[in-house]
Structures are given as structure tokens and as C-alpha cells.
Amino acid sequence: MKKKQQVTGAQALVDSLAKAGTEVLFGYPGGAVLDIFNCLPDAPFQFVLGRHEQGSVHMADGYARATGKVGVCLVTSGPGATNTVTGLATANMDGVPLVCITGQVPMAQIGTDAFQEADTTGITRAVSKHNFLVHSADELPEIVAEAFYIATHGKPGPVVIDIPKNVQQAFTTATYPERVSLRAYHPESFATSAQMTRLAKLINEAERPVIYAGGGVIASGAAKDVAALAHRAQIPVATTLMGLGSFDERDPLALRLAGMHGSAAANYAINHTDLLIALGVRFSDRVTGKLAAYAKKAKIVHVDCDPASIGKNVRVSLGIVADVKDVLTTVSSRVKAADHSAWLAQIEAWKKQRPMAYKPMHPNVIMPQQVIEAIDKATKGEAVLVTDVGQHQMWAAQYFRHNRPRRFLTSGGMGTMGFGIPAAIGAAFGRPDRKVVAVCGDGGAQMTFEELVVAVEHKLPVTFVVVNNACLGMVRQWQELFYGKRYAGSILSVRGRLANERLEQDLKYDYLPDFVKLAQAHGADAVRVIDPAKLEGAIRKAVKSDRTTLVEVIVEPRANVYPMQPGGQPVEGMIFE
Amino acid sequence: MNCFVENKPGVLARIVGLFSGRGYNIQSLSVGPTEDGTVSRMKIDVLGDDRVIQQIILQLRNQVNVIEVTARRKGER
Ligand SMILES: Cc1ncc(C[n+]2csc(CCOP(=O)(O)OP(=O)(O)O)c2C)c(N)n1
Ligand SMILES: [Mg+2]
């Protein structure tokens, strides 16, 4: 037998990442990962340099959400690692598969407060699905294989591999394993045939059923199966924020978004249903409102791959720990065709009575909802829409016609401002065949604006739309509705600020920054739209462009997101204006 | 609570974190070897709401290094 070749731990890592299928590596260098960077010029995958480690993790995240593949990133020890925390937490909450490699000081210096030392496994434990501290180069290939396995099996999530510098420099002959077998981790499907029979019976007997689809439907690739079940038994479908795109909203059975800012029809239907078929959801408090009143007339069936999510927030009549797709494939043949015409007529009436709607507040001022409608129109249902966090995110959820999985990328569970710009860039690397449009608020855009240069230098034809309402709109809305209109810390313009936050009244600008100049300074094309009549044209032009383009839209600052079912309230507490 | 875990660094911290992150105070904790040297047994006494404890057990089972978890109320056999 030929003697196995000795390589450094760093080289073994790069080889293993390639074996695991890495196509793009996002990251940022530093002292503790220089040995790994030294191997990158010969790596069979592309390296993309971000401008802040948070940005690099969000890029890997956007790549993973858009493609369904594992997002991979590489950062240095200490501050590099601590800068990843927000990105990891974001991916962890939304079940996004990532592998994040962090450098660490040499083993012998751990615990000595060495330069750029941080307890990375300690810090990331609570924001990752799992993490590893690598003790020897011989372990590296196996740990990489295990990390990819853990990231993608069971409920997906981020896995951190912390590699001390001496491990990167040590030599090894270890090779990438053919198969992974973990002693204690066997995310299993426990669906029994009795459960399937029970599920089919419940569906066949239901008079007012509702399917309630979440991110788990998208993760398991079950969107087609959901549509098949819905059509066969004529069951209306509501979705969570993470589930948008799992059911085509142009379908008459679509109830669209449910929850705090969901459609009236979705929330009313859940309130009146006798069978809630919850698929790949976790019953977040943003969706249920007052728990005791939630779906109070219904039997609840909950199918999810995470045993810990079943029964966590709501009591269920039937809980099935299994992959959504597996369950639907098995159960569909036992479900009888039905029409539920009276129930569907009731839902149609609710849709007519309470459509998703807004009124202009001033004839010459663009309403933020119009911006989303203009993007929807210009992209004709073909784009990947990425959002930041705030009011614009909710309007993007409400006013875009979501039609396919992995086309709406948003930070749902963590609600991370600064997600939009880098996640859109990651998505563009993953889906070069699709137009990617990012919608950001003026607040969140400033949190990761530096990443815009990455889009420019890689000539990514991404359209960035900044919905500029001169305020931290979602905070302002809560202050208006629940805190006596005391707008502390939420107004970005000179006008409307509290006295003790007052800016110079003779400031040349009403507010800063000038997003057009800022984008241009980063090398992107940029334009500002103020006139409602010019909105659609400007968005159409930006979407058609094959260059990185930013459109700053000045919108009505007083607009609020409605409908709204305030936190902890029952559905009767929904407010519409 | 009896928790059989892989005998690896970081496992104890991971498990304790599931309690402390909820503000739960562990009354007593002992960790010892089993006949299989690669497996450790953790005995955890904790005071808490049934639903929350149930949730913690499910999340313990989700941990990559946890092999088995069993639990009983004080006084129960
Ligand atoms: C990192 C982070 N900090 C704070 C918040 C709290 N927060 C939620 S929405 C919001 C306002 C966002 O303002 P902007 O980006 O302008 O979007 P808008 O709501 O105006 O559309 C804030 C501060 C958050 N979600 N994330
Ligand atoms: Mg804003």
C-alpha cells in the first residue's frame, strides 16, 4: 500500500471542506488563521472576503437559505470569533445549516489571556447547534465531516469548529471519512403507522381544516406535497414568516401570512378551525398571540423534525416527530378528496371584508407598501427577495406575492437588523441565475453597509432598496401605539426629535447619511426616488440593470404596519388602522 | 435526572447551560464514570416546573453528545 501523504492540519481542513462540497467560503483573515489562508490560493473553491465577520456569517447564511446547501465561513480568533455571534444566533434560530471555522490561539496558550484569545466554544455554545474545539490535526477531517452532518440532520443549524494554531500547523495523514456515524446523535423519525392512520382520519373528518406551514416545510423540500394535500382536500393554507413561499399565494386557497402582522383571513381561520395541521412550525409567540385563546376550537396536529418543539408552546392532539415530506407522502394516499365549500366561502368573505390594504397619507409622498408592490411588479414573481428587519420587512411579507420556496429570505426568529445586505450578497453567490433584491430600512442598512463593496467587486447584479422613513420605524410604531408617542431614540431626522436628542437645527441635511452618495462611494450605481410617479420606473430600471444598484426611496415616515395583533392579545384584539 | 453522555470536554458546560440559561438552580450535581470509560453518568437534582423540566429533557436529548436521559420526581421510584 502506498504510504499516506502527510499534510498540515490547515491543508487537511481545506481538503475536507472541499470533500464536504464547499463551493464558496465566506470569511475574514487574521493571525490565528493565516496557516489556513495560506492554503486558499490552491483551494478548489472560491473565497469571498467580507468586510466584517458578522457580514461574512450572514453571507454564508443567505447562501444557505437560497440554495439549501451548507454555508461555510472562516474567521480568526478573539474579535473575529466574537463578531460572528449575531450571525450564528440568527442562523441558529431559523434552522440554517452553517459551518463556521474559527482560529484559536495555540493549545499551550489557551487560558493564559493570550493575544486575541477568546473562549470561543464557551461563547458560541448558546448560539450554535453544536461546536468543537479541535485538539489534534488527526481529528480534523472527521470533525469537518461530523460538522456538516450535524448542520444538516435533524433541525438544521450552525456548527462551529474552533482550531488552535498549532493544530493547523501540525502534520497528519488522516483522511476524510467515507461515512459519519455519531454515537449519540441520531435525529430519528418516530412517525408510526398508527399516527398516520390517525392523521388521515382527523383530516378526513375535519369540517374546517387549516394547514399552517412553516420554515420546516421549506427545509424538508415539502412545498409540492403541501400543495397536493391542500388541493386534494381543499384545505386553506396559512404560513409563518419563515414559511412564506412554501405555498403559492396566487392560489385561491392561500391565507398568506399568519400572526402579529398576518392577514385577517389567516388569523380568523386559525381562530375558527376545527383542525389545525401545523407543518414544520414552532408556534412562536409572534404567531400565537394570547396562548390560551389560540386556535381554541381546534384539534392541533403538529409535525416537526424537532422533538423539543412539539408541545413546547401549544398543547397538541397529535404530535409527530418526523420529516414533513415523509409524513405527507405517506398520508396523502389516505386522504379523501373533499370540497369544504361552506368553510372556503366563509374564508372568501373574510378576505373581502378585511383585505391587506393601505391608504396614501399624502398625495406627494410614497407609501412604503408601494415600494414592495413596485418590486413585486418589476420582478414578476421570479426574484429572490431578501429583507432586513423592521416595518419594511413586514410590508415585504405582506405585499409581495410569495410563490416558491427559498425566494424570501428574512431573519425571523432573531430579527437581526443588518442581515439584509450581506444575506442578499450570499444569496447572489448561491443563485447567480436569479435576480436578488434586498429591501432594507434606513436603520438596518447602516449596520452592515460596508458589505456593499463585496457586491460591487464581484459584479453582482443585486438591487438594494433602502426604504427611508427617517426613523427606526418599527420602534417608532410601538412608541406611537403603546408608549404615549414618546419617540425616544427612534427618530433619525432633525425634525421630530426629542428636545434632549436635538441636533443642530441649521444642519445642512435633515438627516444623514446620504445613501446615494454612500452607495456611489462603495462603487455602486445609485438613485434617489421621492416622487410617487417615478417609483415604478426607477425600480424597474434598477432590477433590469446588470450592475450593483441601490435605490433610496424616501417614504412616508408615519406609516404603520397593519393589521396588527399586539403581543399577547387574542385575535379579537387585531387592529387595522 | 440521570444523563448518560459522551465523556468529552464541553459536554458538562453544555448541559448545565440548559438549566442556568433558564434561571434554574441545580441543587446537586455529580458526574462519574460508567463501566464504559467513554461514557459518563451525570446525576442532576433540580427544582422546577414540570413543563419546563420536560422541555429541558427534550432539549437534552437533542444535544449531540447526550446518549440517554431519564428523570423522575423526588420520592418517585
Ligand atoms: C441588531 C438589532 N438591534 C435592534 C433591533 C430592534 N429593532 C427592531 S426593528 C427596529 C427599527 C428598524 O429600523 P429601520 O431599519 O429603519 O427599518 P424600518 O422599521 O424603519 O422599516 C429596531 C431598532 C433589532 N431588531 N436588531
Ligand atoms: Mg426606517
XYZ file of C-alpha atoms and ligand atoms in Angstrom:
681
model
C 0.000 0.000 0.000
C 1.162 3.478 -0.820
C 2.245 5.457 2.195
C -0.336 8.127 3.013
C 0.798 11.646 2.451
C 1.450 13.957 5.340
C -0.264 17.347 5.143
C -0.683 20.154 7.650
C -3.864 20.451 9.672
C -4.653 23.602 7.682
C -4.364 21.690 4.402
C -6.380 18.799 5.805
C -9.113 21.306 6.718
C -9.221 22.822 3.234
C -9.233 19.353 1.632
C -12.033 18.279 3.950
C -14.123 21.375 3.219
C -13.764 20.610 -0.488
C -14.739 16.964 0.088
C -17.786 18.134 2.029
C -18.915 20.005 -1.081
C -17.913 23.581 -0.259
C -18.233 25.798 -3.329
C -17.890 29.222 -1.722
C -16.093 30.092 1.504
C -17.001 33.436 3.117
C -14.690 34.973 5.667
C -12.095 37.345 7.002
C -8.418 36.707 7.836
C -6.311 37.227 10.939
C -3.272 35.927 12.777
C -4.825 32.745 14.086
C -5.978 31.518 10.659
C -3.047 32.539 8.478
C -1.998 28.921 8.020
C -5.437 28.165 6.601
C -5.418 31.246 4.396
C -2.010 30.101 3.136
C -3.750 27.063 1.612
C -6.565 29.049 -0.064
C -4.752 30.083 -3.285
C -4.787 26.391 -4.305
C -8.242 25.549 -2.942
C -10.832 24.163 -5.377
C -13.479 26.588 -4.073
C -13.933 30.344 -4.179
C -13.059 32.562 -1.224
C -15.163 35.699 -0.687
C -13.736 38.400 1.535
C -16.393 40.212 3.554
C -15.741 43.442 5.403
C -16.872 42.447 8.891
C -17.200 38.926 10.306
C -20.907 39.462 11.033
C -21.304 40.184 7.326
C -19.403 37.017 6.390
C -21.649 34.818 8.521
C -24.814 36.469 7.138
C -23.441 35.897 3.616
C -22.947 32.199 4.339
C -26.454 32.225 5.829
C -28.031 33.900 2.776
C -26.187 31.428 0.544
C -27.561 28.517 2.579
C -31.143 29.821 2.672
C -31.184 30.494 -1.072
C -29.675 27.145 -2.098
C -30.437 24.646 0.664
C -26.691 23.860 0.811
C -24.428 24.378 3.821
C -22.991 27.906 4.148
C -19.339 27.938 5.173
C -17.269 30.716 6.713
C -13.822 31.204 8.199
C -12.722 33.847 10.709
C -9.851 34.484 13.068
C -9.696 34.071 16.846
C -10.741 36.596 19.504
C -12.544 39.553 17.899
C -13.073 37.632 14.663
C -14.889 34.916 16.554
C -16.881 37.282 18.804
C -18.035 39.191 15.723
C -19.738 36.029 14.456
C -22.061 35.683 17.450
C -25.004 37.646 15.991
C -24.726 35.789 12.694
C -24.627 32.402 14.408
C -27.591 33.237 16.649
C -29.554 34.351 13.581
C -28.884 31.060 11.772
C -29.492 29.026 14.916
C -32.954 30.475 15.487
C -34.045 29.968 11.890
C -32.506 26.491 11.496
C -29.997 27.406 8.786
C -27.159 24.929 8.154
C -23.756 26.621 8.556
C -20.223 25.507 9.324
C -18.164 28.285 10.868
C -14.421 27.781 11.282
C -12.700 29.961 13.882
C -8.972 30.206 14.561
C -7.776 29.813 18.134
C -4.513 30.617 19.903
C -2.111 27.669 20.181
C -3.229 24.964 22.603
C -0.381 25.748 25.008
C -1.540 29.362 25.336
C -5.242 28.675 25.918
C -6.267 30.073 29.283
C -3.310 32.470 29.520
C -5.149 35.573 28.211
C -3.007 35.327 25.114
C -3.298 37.948 22.373
C -6.679 37.596 20.616
C -7.717 34.731 22.819
C -11.433 34.241 23.475
C -13.259 31.220 24.830
C -14.976 30.653 21.502
C -16.611 27.335 22.315
C -17.868 28.865 25.566
C -19.187 31.987 23.855
C -20.837 30.238 20.916
C -22.339 27.330 22.845
C -25.675 29.040 23.352
C -25.940 30.362 19.775
C -24.949 27.279 17.803
C -26.352 23.803 17.353
C -23.005 22.317 18.291
C -19.347 23.268 18.490
C -15.952 21.586 18.504
C -12.552 22.523 19.875
C -10.069 20.543 17.791
C -7.225 19.014 19.809
C -5.203 17.356 17.091
C -4.780 17.594 13.334
C -5.606 13.895 13.105
C -9.176 14.651 14.229
C -9.774 17.406 11.689
C -11.200 15.549 8.671
C -13.567 13.573 10.857
C -14.727 16.657 12.756
C -15.402 18.517 9.500
C -17.492 15.581 8.263
C -19.360 15.449 11.564
C -19.951 19.208 11.500
C -21.558 19.039 8.052
C -23.631 16.073 9.194
C -24.865 17.816 12.342
C -25.548 21.059 10.456
C -27.869 19.280 8.020
C -29.512 16.460 10.014
C -32.430 16.851 12.388
C -33.303 20.544 12.711
C -30.508 22.216 10.706
C -28.277 24.766 12.404
C -24.840 26.343 12.661
C -21.826 24.332 13.850
C -18.598 25.990 14.991
C -15.161 24.375 14.634
C -12.517 26.137 16.735
C -8.983 25.238 15.589
C -5.884 26.211 17.587
C -2.996 27.491 15.519
C -0.646 24.641 16.492
C -3.254 22.139 15.240
C -3.305 23.949 11.901
C 0.488 23.646 11.691
C 0.805 20.029 12.848
C 1.129 17.236 10.290
C -1.381 14.464 9.747
C -2.177 11.589 7.422
C -5.842 11.486 8.403
C -8.283 11.440 5.513
C -11.916 12.424 5.085
C -14.170 9.612 6.288
C -16.495 7.792 3.905
C -19.377 7.873 6.345
C -20.250 9.673 9.541
C -21.544 7.743 12.494
C -22.186 9.669 15.657
C -22.601 7.668 18.779
C -25.225 9.757 20.491
C -26.848 11.845 17.767
C -29.499 10.059 15.741
C -32.201 12.518 14.753
C -34.885 9.999 14.062
C -38.292 9.942 12.568
C -40.726 8.433 15.009
C -43.785 8.502 12.771
C -45.701 5.306 13.293
C -48.322 3.843 11.036
C -50.879 4.335 13.811
C -50.074 8.058 13.798
C -50.507 8.184 10.036
C -53.873 6.487 10.276
C -54.921 8.921 12.999
C -53.737 11.909 10.956
C -55.625 10.779 7.860
C -58.746 10.192 9.949
C -58.528 13.634 11.533
C -58.151 15.258 8.120
C -60.995 13.243 6.600
C -63.323 14.133 9.463
C -62.452 17.821 9.723
C -65.070 20.340 8.641
C -62.991 23.493 8.850
C -59.356 22.396 8.466
C -56.404 24.764 8.069
C -52.862 23.892 7.069
C -50.341 26.045 8.837
C -46.948 25.805 7.080
C -43.600 26.964 8.415
C -39.912 27.018 7.579
C -39.719 23.265 8.184
C -41.760 22.715 5.006
C -39.115 24.571 3.011
C -36.217 22.836 4.785
C -37.675 19.424 4.052
C -38.494 20.245 0.431
C -42.171 19.521 1.007
C -43.826 22.539 -0.676
C -45.208 20.445 -3.558
C -46.604 17.899 -1.101
C -48.322 20.635 0.907
C -49.925 21.956 -2.285
C -51.034 18.450 -3.258
C -52.692 17.849 0.116
C -54.305 21.294 0.114
C -55.751 20.800 -3.348
C -56.932 17.253 -2.822
C -58.875 18.003 0.346
C -59.497 21.724 -0.386
C -57.718 22.918 2.750
C -56.730 26.589 3.024
C -53.060 27.272 3.832
C -51.639 29.919 6.169
C -47.883 30.380 6.528
C -45.459 31.681 9.114
C -42.897 34.343 8.226
C -40.315 31.584 7.685
C -42.836 29.578 5.690
C -43.574 32.270 3.101
C -43.033 30.719 -0.324
C -43.964 27.232 0.857
C -47.388 27.803 -0.719
C -48.162 29.909 -3.789
C -50.056 32.998 -2.615
C -51.708 33.379 -6.006
C -53.637 30.197 -5.197
C -57.221 30.827 -4.006
C -56.547 28.515 -1.025
C -53.784 30.827 0.232
C -54.476 32.614 3.511
C -50.977 34.113 3.385
C -49.090 35.290 6.464
C -50.484 34.450 9.924
C -49.645 36.064 13.246
C -48.898 39.502 14.643
C -48.900 41.201 11.219
C -50.680 38.414 9.388
C -53.759 38.684 7.211
C -57.136 38.866 8.893
C -58.270 35.817 6.922
C -55.352 33.719 8.201
C -55.859 34.691 11.828
C -59.653 34.366 11.692
C -59.358 30.970 10.009
C -56.996 29.717 12.717
C -59.392 31.076 15.329
C -62.334 29.152 13.845
C -60.712 25.996 12.516
C -61.570 22.592 13.957
C -58.284 21.042 12.769
C -55.016 22.936 12.612
C -52.464 20.933 10.619
C -49.187 22.523 11.697
C -46.258 21.511 9.498
C -42.661 22.459 10.299
C -43.534 25.309 12.670
C -42.651 26.087 16.278
C -45.635 28.223 17.343
C -43.596 31.349 18.015
C -45.155 33.977 20.279
C -45.203 36.325 17.237
C -47.756 33.971 15.716
C -49.908 32.728 18.565
C -50.604 35.949 20.445
C -52.504 35.023 23.609
C -51.780 31.303 24.002
C -54.925 30.400 25.927
C -57.080 31.780 23.108
C -55.042 30.411 20.223
C -56.896 28.078 17.846
C -59.249 27.444 20.720
C -61.793 25.410 18.756
C -59.216 23.204 17.103
C -57.547 19.895 17.486
C -53.914 20.597 16.703
C -51.704 18.222 14.752
C -48.043 19.161 14.916
C -45.492 17.607 12.565
C -41.886 18.674 13.115
C -38.432 17.122 12.971
C -37.524 18.646 16.347
C -38.997 16.642 19.246
C -38.359 19.581 21.573
C -40.647 21.872 19.583
C -43.715 19.651 19.925
C -45.895 20.630 22.841
C -43.466 23.449 23.749
C -45.919 26.313 23.336
C -49.303 24.825 22.473
C -50.986 21.606 23.524
C -51.378 19.208 20.632
C -53.804 16.373 19.998
C -51.331 14.582 17.765
C -47.590 15.266 17.687
C -45.477 13.576 15.048
C -41.685 13.826 15.183
C -40.747 13.313 11.568
C -39.702 14.899 8.338
C -42.685 16.810 6.919
C -42.183 15.443 3.422
C -42.090 11.826 4.632
C -45.329 12.312 6.542
C -47.160 13.986 3.664
C -46.045 11.386 1.137
C -47.356 8.609 3.351
C -50.589 10.243 4.396
C -51.712 11.747 1.098
C -52.989 8.487 -0.389
C -55.251 8.023 2.641
C -56.780 11.485 2.469
C -60.118 11.632 0.712
C -60.986 14.359 -1.758
C -63.216 16.961 -0.127
C -64.628 20.357 -1.016
C -65.278 22.168 2.289
C -67.268 24.679 0.287
C -69.023 26.378 3.206
C -65.732 26.860 5.045
C -63.995 28.222 1.947
C -66.894 30.600 1.337
C -66.512 31.929 4.879
C -62.793 32.463 4.247
C -63.514 34.228 0.968
C -65.863 36.547 2.865
C -63.136 37.363 5.415
C -60.681 38.094 2.618
C -63.163 40.532 1.037
C -64.099 42.099 4.344
C -60.516 42.640 5.527
C -58.119 42.715 2.577
C -54.473 43.679 3.078
C -54.773 47.399 2.330
C -53.311 50.825 2.990
C -54.258 54.408 2.185
C -51.890 57.121 0.958
C -51.289 59.661 3.735
C -50.126 62.493 1.475
C -50.580 62.812 -2.312
C -46.924 63.598 -2.991
C -45.339 61.123 -0.599
C -44.585 57.487 -1.435
C -46.175 54.914 0.861
C -43.668 52.216 1.871
C -46.087 49.447 0.860
C -45.968 50.853 -2.696
C -42.240 50.153 -2.792
C -42.829 46.448 -2.170
C -45.625 46.368 -4.770
C -43.301 48.023 -7.282
C -40.603 45.399 -6.635
C -43.176 42.610 -6.964
C -44.384 44.043 -10.268
C -40.897 44.587 -11.690
C -39.627 41.117 -10.781
C -42.793 39.255 -11.914
C -42.575 36.634 -9.171
C -39.108 35.491 -10.264
C -36.774 37.206 -7.794
C -35.193 36.190 -4.522
C -36.364 38.847 -2.073
C -34.135 39.421 0.959
C -35.148 41.723 3.788
C -33.641 43.431 6.769
C -35.662 43.792 9.982
C -38.362 46.295 10.829
C -41.517 47.677 9.259
C -40.232 47.219 5.705
C -39.711 43.512 6.493
C -43.356 43.114 7.483
C -44.544 45.030 4.420
C -42.325 42.777 2.286
C -44.007 39.774 3.915
C -47.473 41.247 3.327
C -47.327 42.939 -0.067
C -45.067 40.620 -2.092
C -46.743 37.680 -3.842
C -44.647 34.842 -2.443
C -44.848 31.868 -4.711
C -41.917 29.461 -4.323
C -39.622 28.222 -1.549
C -36.224 29.830 -0.934
C -37.328 33.085 -2.577
C -37.975 35.072 0.608
C -35.009 35.284 2.957
C -35.525 37.035 6.257
C -34.270 36.894 9.820
C -37.394 35.576 11.518
C -36.568 34.214 14.953
C -33.736 36.561 15.893
C -34.963 39.631 13.979
C -31.409 40.727 13.239
C -31.011 44.223 11.816
C -28.060 44.241 9.402
C -28.988 40.854 7.927
C -30.318 42.140 4.606
C -27.308 43.465 2.710
C -24.861 40.599 3.396
C -27.537 37.872 3.142
C -28.521 39.204 -0.295
C -24.879 39.031 -1.366
C -24.609 35.431 -0.144
C -27.837 34.567 -1.973
C -26.453 36.088 -5.183
C -23.374 33.846 -4.942
C -25.639 30.833 -4.479
C -28.160 31.712 -7.178
C -26.340 33.561 -9.990
C -29.263 32.602 -12.246
C -31.774 34.691 -10.242
C -32.309 38.355 -9.636
C -31.714 39.120 -5.981
C -33.417 42.164 -4.474
C -32.719 43.322 -0.925
C -35.175 45.562 0.937
C -33.627 47.366 3.890
C -34.617 50.054 6.333
C -32.519 53.186 6.744
C -31.589 51.960 10.223
C -30.599 48.380 9.426
C -28.835 49.312 6.187
C -26.323 51.283 8.245
C -25.486 48.268 10.372
C -23.751 46.306 7.589
C -23.477 48.812 4.745
C -19.744 48.105 4.391
C -20.573 44.779 2.732
C -21.903 46.610 -0.342
C -18.374 46.700 -1.796
C -18.415 42.896 -1.905
C -21.358 43.013 -4.321
C -19.595 45.665 -6.390
C -16.209 43.948 -6.606
C -17.791 40.631 -7.596
C -20.047 42.450 -10.107
C -23.180 41.012 -8.518
C -26.297 42.479 -10.170
C -28.105 42.783 -6.836
C -30.675 45.545 -6.356
C -30.590 47.110 -2.905
C -33.664 49.137 -1.982
C -33.437 51.359 1.085
C -36.905 52.232 2.347
C -36.007 55.522 4.003
C -38.604 56.672 6.510
C -36.068 58.696 8.504
C -36.746 56.619 11.578
C -36.414 53.247 13.221
C -39.925 52.674 12.025
C -40.888 49.557 13.935
C -39.694 51.099 17.209
C -41.481 54.339 16.364
C -44.696 52.398 15.690
C -44.601 50.691 19.109
C -43.894 54.023 20.790
C -46.821 55.590 18.958
C -49.246 52.799 19.839
C -48.105 51.638 23.259
C -45.762 54.251 24.767
C -47.692 57.513 24.515
C -45.919 58.796 21.385
C -42.684 59.430 23.270
C -40.260 58.881 20.403
C -37.039 58.396 22.364
C -34.129 57.214 20.279
C -36.149 56.254 17.229
C -36.163 59.377 15.058
C -33.244 59.693 12.647
C -34.203 63.094 11.196
C -33.693 66.538 12.757
C -37.433 67.132 12.719
C -39.443 65.217 15.254
C -36.577 64.567 17.665
C -36.997 64.895 21.382
C -35.553 68.105 22.834
C -32.706 66.382 24.619
C -31.753 64.497 21.459
C -31.904 67.695 19.386
C -29.491 68.118 16.507
C -28.253 71.446 15.186
C -31.346 72.972 13.545
C -29.269 74.519 10.784
C -27.754 71.199 9.805
C -27.402 71.188 6.036
C -29.292 67.908 5.801
C -32.493 66.934 7.570
C -30.880 63.567 8.147
C -27.797 61.591 7.362
C -26.321 59.649 5.696
C -26.949 60.412 2.040
C -27.469 56.801 0.903
C -26.955 57.685 -2.757
C -23.531 59.196 -2.161
C -22.695 56.415 0.244
C -23.536 53.736 -2.325
C -21.614 55.596 -5.003
C -18.602 55.791 -2.703
C -18.799 51.994 -2.490
C -18.780 51.792 -6.297
C -22.455 51.023 -6.879
C -24.944 52.798 -9.130
C -27.427 54.722 -7.043
C -30.563 56.813 -7.388
C -32.994 58.527 -5.029
C -36.757 58.488 -5.582
C -39.081 60.982 -3.914
C -41.881 61.413 -6.443
C -44.569 58.677 -6.337
C -44.943 58.890 -10.120
C -41.278 57.922 -10.634
C -41.203 54.943 -8.257
C -42.155 52.097 -10.574
C -39.858 53.288 -13.358
C -36.867 53.601 -11.043
C -37.389 50.155 -9.526
C -37.908 48.579 -12.963
C -34.694 50.149 -14.242
C -32.690 49.021 -11.204
C -33.998 45.466 -11.431
C -33.120 45.299 -15.145
C -29.581 46.586 -14.555
C -26.726 44.092 -14.616
C -24.767 46.215 -12.145
C -24.952 46.533 -8.388
C -27.588 49.204 -7.847
C -29.046 50.958 -4.832
C -32.380 52.750 -4.877
C -33.095 55.027 -1.953
C -36.825 55.631 -1.659
C -37.977 58.463 0.584
C -41.260 57.278 2.085
C -43.997 58.419 4.443
C -42.445 58.351 7.939
C -45.741 57.983 9.819
C -46.915 54.801 8.119
C -47.611 51.856 10.417
C -47.758 48.125 9.787
C -51.354 46.882 9.895
C -53.132 44.664 10.587
C -51.586 44.151 13.979
C -52.455 41.701 16.700
C -50.454 43.167 19.595
C -48.277 40.719 21.512
C -50.166 38.517 23.994
C -53.591 39.528 22.625
C -56.261 37.228 21.196
C -57.369 37.583 17.583
C -60.245 39.881 18.629
C -57.551 42.392 19.559
C -56.436 42.842 15.933
C -56.180 46.474 14.915
C -56.492 47.592 11.307
C -55.594 51.283 11.325
C -32.313 13.375 36.369
C -29.889 10.800 35.035
C -27.958 11.758 31.967
C -25.617 9.438 30.100
C -23.242 11.461 27.978
C -20.152 11.006 25.872
C -17.095 11.637 28.004
C -15.847 14.668 26.073
C -14.758 18.202 27.004
C -17.505 20.810 26.898
C -20.368 18.381 27.493
C -20.876 19.322 31.133
C -20.977 23.033 30.296
C -23.488 22.402 27.520
C -25.814 20.522 29.827
C -25.524 22.906 32.756
C -26.180 25.770 30.332
C -29.656 24.423 29.546
C -30.555 24.905 33.227
C -28.722 28.136 34.020
C -29.958 29.808 30.818
C -33.497 29.481 32.229
C -32.517 30.744 35.643
C -32.837 27.276 37.157
C -30.619 26.422 40.064
C -29.148 22.941 40.133
C -29.490 21.603 43.685
C -26.890 18.908 43.337
C -24.788 17.522 40.556
C -22.481 14.573 40.375
C -20.573 13.252 37.419
C -18.880 9.887 37.377
C -17.573 7.202 35.085
C -19.567 4.207 33.908
C -18.144 0.772 33.104
C -17.709 2.024 29.569
C -14.919 4.600 30.032
C -16.127 6.694 27.068
C -19.490 7.312 28.725
C -20.106 9.425 31.833
C -23.158 9.476 34.023
C -24.476 12.763 35.391
C -26.926 12.882 38.260
C -28.741 16.186 38.441
C -31.204 17.328 41.114
C -33.166 20.364 40.131
C -36.244 22.177 41.338
C -38.582 23.325 38.628
C -41.888 23.471 36.858
C -42.914 20.156 35.263
C -43.462 21.590 31.797
C -40.123 23.352 31.799
C -38.302 20.250 33.044
C -40.000 18.230 30.304
C -38.790 20.800 27.779
C -35.249 20.629 29.178
C -35.276 16.836 28.874
C -36.257 17.053 25.207
C -33.542 19.621 24.595
C -31.001 17.471 26.464
C -31.868 14.590 24.140
C -31.283 16.915 21.180
C -27.689 17.510 22.276
C -25.130 15.878 20.038
C -23.219 14.261 22.947
C -26.171 13.085 25.046
C -26.886 9.368 24.837
C -29.818 8.948 27.208
C -31.820 10.968 29.705
C -34.173 9.660 32.351
C -35.962 11.635 35.032
C -38.211 11.128 37.986
C -39.879 13.279 40.609
C -38.455 13.327 44.101
C -39.863 10.409 46.050
C -40.900 8.541 42.881
C -39.218 5.280 42.055
C -29.492 44.415 15.854
C -30.831 44.912 16.251
N -30.929 45.972 17.092
C -32.147 46.433 17.431
C -33.287 45.852 16.969
C -34.658 46.378 17.396
N -35.375 46.889 16.213
C -36.304 46.157 15.577
S -36.932 46.932 14.236
C -36.005 48.304 14.531
C -36.088 49.501 13.638
C -35.545 49.237 12.289
O -35.448 50.469 11.614
P -35.183 50.504 10.077
O -34.028 49.621 9.729
O -35.097 51.900 9.614
O -36.475 49.794 9.475
P -37.994 50.326 9.499
O -38.657 49.702 10.681
O -37.956 51.818 9.592
O -38.569 49.830 8.221
C -35.209 48.131 15.668
C -34.291 49.138 16.221
C -33.127 44.745 16.105
N -34.175 44.076 15.597
N -31.899 44.306 15.742
Mg -36.518 53.165 8.875
